[in-house]
XYZ file of N, CA and C in Angstrom:
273
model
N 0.359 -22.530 32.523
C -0.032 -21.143 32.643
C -1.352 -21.122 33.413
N -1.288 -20.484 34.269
C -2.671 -20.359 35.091
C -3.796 -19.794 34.332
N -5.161 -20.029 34.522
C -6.322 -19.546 34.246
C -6.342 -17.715 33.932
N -5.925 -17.218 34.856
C -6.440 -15.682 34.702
C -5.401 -14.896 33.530
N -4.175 -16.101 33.782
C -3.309 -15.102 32.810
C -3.623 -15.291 31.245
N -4.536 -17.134 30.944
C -4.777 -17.259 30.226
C -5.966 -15.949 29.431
N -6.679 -16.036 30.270
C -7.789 -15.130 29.977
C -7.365 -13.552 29.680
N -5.877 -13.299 30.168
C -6.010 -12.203 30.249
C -5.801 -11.800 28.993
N -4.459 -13.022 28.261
C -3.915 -12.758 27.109
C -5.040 -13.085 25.799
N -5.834 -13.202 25.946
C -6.925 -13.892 25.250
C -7.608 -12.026 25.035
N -7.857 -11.535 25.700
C -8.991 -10.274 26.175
C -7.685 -9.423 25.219
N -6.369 -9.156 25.545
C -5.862 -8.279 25.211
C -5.428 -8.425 23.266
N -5.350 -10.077 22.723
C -5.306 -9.950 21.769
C -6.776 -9.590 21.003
N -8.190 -9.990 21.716
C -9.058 -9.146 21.475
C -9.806 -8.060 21.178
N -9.147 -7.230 21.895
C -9.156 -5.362 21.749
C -7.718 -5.151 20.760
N -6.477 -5.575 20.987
C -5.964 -5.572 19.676
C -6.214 -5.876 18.078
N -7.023 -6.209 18.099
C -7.966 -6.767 16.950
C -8.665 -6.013 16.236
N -9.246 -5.725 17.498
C -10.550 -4.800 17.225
C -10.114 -3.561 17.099
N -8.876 -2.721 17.816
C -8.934 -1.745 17.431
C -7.454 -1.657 16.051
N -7.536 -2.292 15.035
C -7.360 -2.107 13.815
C -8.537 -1.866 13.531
N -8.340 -0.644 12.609
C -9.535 -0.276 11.848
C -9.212 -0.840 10.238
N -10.205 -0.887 9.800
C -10.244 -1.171 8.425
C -9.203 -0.768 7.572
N -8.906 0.391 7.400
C -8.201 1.183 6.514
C -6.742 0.634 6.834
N -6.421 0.481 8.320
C -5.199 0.318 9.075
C -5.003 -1.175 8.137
N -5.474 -1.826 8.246
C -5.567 -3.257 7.751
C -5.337 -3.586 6.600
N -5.984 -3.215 5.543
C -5.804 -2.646 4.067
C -4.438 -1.869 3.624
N -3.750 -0.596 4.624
C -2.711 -0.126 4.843
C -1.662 -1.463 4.941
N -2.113 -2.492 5.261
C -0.285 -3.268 6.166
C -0.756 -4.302 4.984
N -2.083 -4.769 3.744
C -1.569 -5.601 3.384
C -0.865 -5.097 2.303
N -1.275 -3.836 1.850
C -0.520 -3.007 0.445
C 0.401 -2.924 1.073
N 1.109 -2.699 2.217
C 2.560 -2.570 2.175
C 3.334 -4.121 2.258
N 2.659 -4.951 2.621
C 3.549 -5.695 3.196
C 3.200 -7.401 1.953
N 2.894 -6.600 0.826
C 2.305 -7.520 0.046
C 3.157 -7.239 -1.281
N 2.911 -7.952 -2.796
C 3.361 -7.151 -3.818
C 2.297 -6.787 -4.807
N 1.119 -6.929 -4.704
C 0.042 -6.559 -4.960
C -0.062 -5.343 -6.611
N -0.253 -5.749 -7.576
C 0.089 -4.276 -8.485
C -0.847 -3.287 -8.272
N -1.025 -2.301 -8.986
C -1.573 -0.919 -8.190
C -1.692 -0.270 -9.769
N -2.935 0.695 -9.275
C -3.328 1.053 -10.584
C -2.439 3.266 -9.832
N -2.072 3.863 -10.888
C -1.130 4.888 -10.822
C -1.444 6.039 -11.236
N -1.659 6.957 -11.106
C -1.996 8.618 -11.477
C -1.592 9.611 -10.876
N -0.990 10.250 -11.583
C 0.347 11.393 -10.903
C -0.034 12.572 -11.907
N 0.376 13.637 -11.245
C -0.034 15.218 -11.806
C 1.132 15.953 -11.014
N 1.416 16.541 -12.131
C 2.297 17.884 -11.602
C 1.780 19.442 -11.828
N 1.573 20.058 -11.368
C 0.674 21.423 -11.364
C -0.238 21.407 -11.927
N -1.266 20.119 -11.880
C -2.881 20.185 -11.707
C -2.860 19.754 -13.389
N -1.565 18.915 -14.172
C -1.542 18.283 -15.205
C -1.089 16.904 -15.101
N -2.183 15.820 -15.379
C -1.694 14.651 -15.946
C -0.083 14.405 -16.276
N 0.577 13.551 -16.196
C 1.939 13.420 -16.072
C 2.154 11.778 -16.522
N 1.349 11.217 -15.724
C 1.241 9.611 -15.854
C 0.362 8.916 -15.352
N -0.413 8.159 -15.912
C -1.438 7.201 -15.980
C -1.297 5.869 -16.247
N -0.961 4.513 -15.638
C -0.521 3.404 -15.687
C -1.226 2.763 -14.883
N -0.242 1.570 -15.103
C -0.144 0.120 -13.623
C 1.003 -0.389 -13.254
N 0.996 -0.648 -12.351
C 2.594 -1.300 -11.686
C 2.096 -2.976 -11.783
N 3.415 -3.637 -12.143
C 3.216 -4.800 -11.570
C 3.092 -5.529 -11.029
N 3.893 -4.891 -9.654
C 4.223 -5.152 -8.643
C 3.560 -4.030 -7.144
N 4.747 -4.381 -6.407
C 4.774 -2.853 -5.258
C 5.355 -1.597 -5.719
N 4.523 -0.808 -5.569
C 5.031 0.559 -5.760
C 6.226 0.845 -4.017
N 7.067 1.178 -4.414
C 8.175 2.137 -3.649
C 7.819 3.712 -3.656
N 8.387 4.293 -2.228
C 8.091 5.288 -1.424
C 9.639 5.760 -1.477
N 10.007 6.999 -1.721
C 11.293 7.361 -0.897
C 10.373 9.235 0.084
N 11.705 9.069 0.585
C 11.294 10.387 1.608
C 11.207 12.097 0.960
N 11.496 12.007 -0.540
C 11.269 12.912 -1.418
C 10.025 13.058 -2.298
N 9.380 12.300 -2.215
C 7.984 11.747 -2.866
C 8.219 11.015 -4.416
N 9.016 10.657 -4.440
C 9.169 9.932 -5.823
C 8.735 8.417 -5.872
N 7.973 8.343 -6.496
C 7.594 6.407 -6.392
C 8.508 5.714 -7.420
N 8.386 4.658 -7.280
C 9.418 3.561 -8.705
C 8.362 2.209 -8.349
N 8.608 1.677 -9.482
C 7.584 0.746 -9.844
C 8.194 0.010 -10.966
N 7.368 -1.038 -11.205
C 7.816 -1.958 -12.409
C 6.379 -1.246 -13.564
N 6.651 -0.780 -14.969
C 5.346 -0.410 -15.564
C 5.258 -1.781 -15.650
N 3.632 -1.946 -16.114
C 3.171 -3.344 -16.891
C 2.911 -2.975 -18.182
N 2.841 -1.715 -18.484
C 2.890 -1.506 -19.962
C 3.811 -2.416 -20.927
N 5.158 -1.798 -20.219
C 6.644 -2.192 -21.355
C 7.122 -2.596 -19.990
N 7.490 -3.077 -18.862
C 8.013 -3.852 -18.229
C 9.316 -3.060 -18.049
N 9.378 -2.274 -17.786
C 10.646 -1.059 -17.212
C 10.742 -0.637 -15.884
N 11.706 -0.390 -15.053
C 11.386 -0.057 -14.205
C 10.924 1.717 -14.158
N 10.605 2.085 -13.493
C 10.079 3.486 -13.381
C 10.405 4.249 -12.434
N 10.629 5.416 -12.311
C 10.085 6.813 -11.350
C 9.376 7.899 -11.993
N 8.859 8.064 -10.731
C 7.990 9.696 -11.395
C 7.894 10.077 -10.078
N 8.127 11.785 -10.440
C 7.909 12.636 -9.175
C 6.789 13.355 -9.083
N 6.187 14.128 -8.252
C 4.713 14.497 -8.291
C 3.700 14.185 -7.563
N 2.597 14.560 -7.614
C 1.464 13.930 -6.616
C 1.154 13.317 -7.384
N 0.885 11.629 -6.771
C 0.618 10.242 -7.349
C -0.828 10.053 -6.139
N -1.543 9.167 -6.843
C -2.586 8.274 -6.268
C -2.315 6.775 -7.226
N -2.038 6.019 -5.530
C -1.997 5.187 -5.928
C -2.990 4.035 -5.463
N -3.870 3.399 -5.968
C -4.659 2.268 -5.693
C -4.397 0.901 -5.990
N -4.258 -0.068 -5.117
C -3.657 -1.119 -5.331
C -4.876 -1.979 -5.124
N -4.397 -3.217 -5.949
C -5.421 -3.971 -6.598
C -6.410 -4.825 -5.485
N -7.261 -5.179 -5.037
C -7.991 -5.702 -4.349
C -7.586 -7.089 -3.996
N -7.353 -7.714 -2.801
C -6.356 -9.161 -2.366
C -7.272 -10.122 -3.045
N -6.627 -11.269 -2.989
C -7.050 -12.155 -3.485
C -7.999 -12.725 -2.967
N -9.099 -13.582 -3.131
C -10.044 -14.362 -2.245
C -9.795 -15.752 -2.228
């Protein structure tokens, strides 16, 4: 491979790099990880459910999540507005 093309591919995985932002990054390892996640869901501005998953929380295109609880080890859904925070990677 010649010199310039070397350099070129070098520069472009560079600015690919760089322009992941933080959040973007954090975004692909919660998805692409199984990471458990801490859970809080409300339905008309009431508490509904408060947990942890064990695992990955699931997405469908209706807003319903499913999860493994770690409470009792069941699988789960709940519908509603959820926040979900997943646990910090490993070091």
């Amino acid at each position: 491979m010649n010199r310039a093309v070397t350099i070129t591919l070098v520069l472009g995985l560079a600015v690919s790099a760089a322009a992941c932002t933080e959040s973007r990054r954090a975004r692909n390892d919660a998805t692409f990880s199984d990471r458990p996640a801490d859970i809080t869901c409300w339905t008309y501005g009431v508490e509904t459910f408060k947990g942890r998953s064990t695992g990955k929380v699931e997405y469908n295109d209706g807003g319903r999540i499913a999860f493994v609880d770690a409470a009792n080890g069941r699988y789960t859904t709940v519908d509603g507005e959820c926040r979900v925070v997943y646990a910090a990677p490993a070091k």
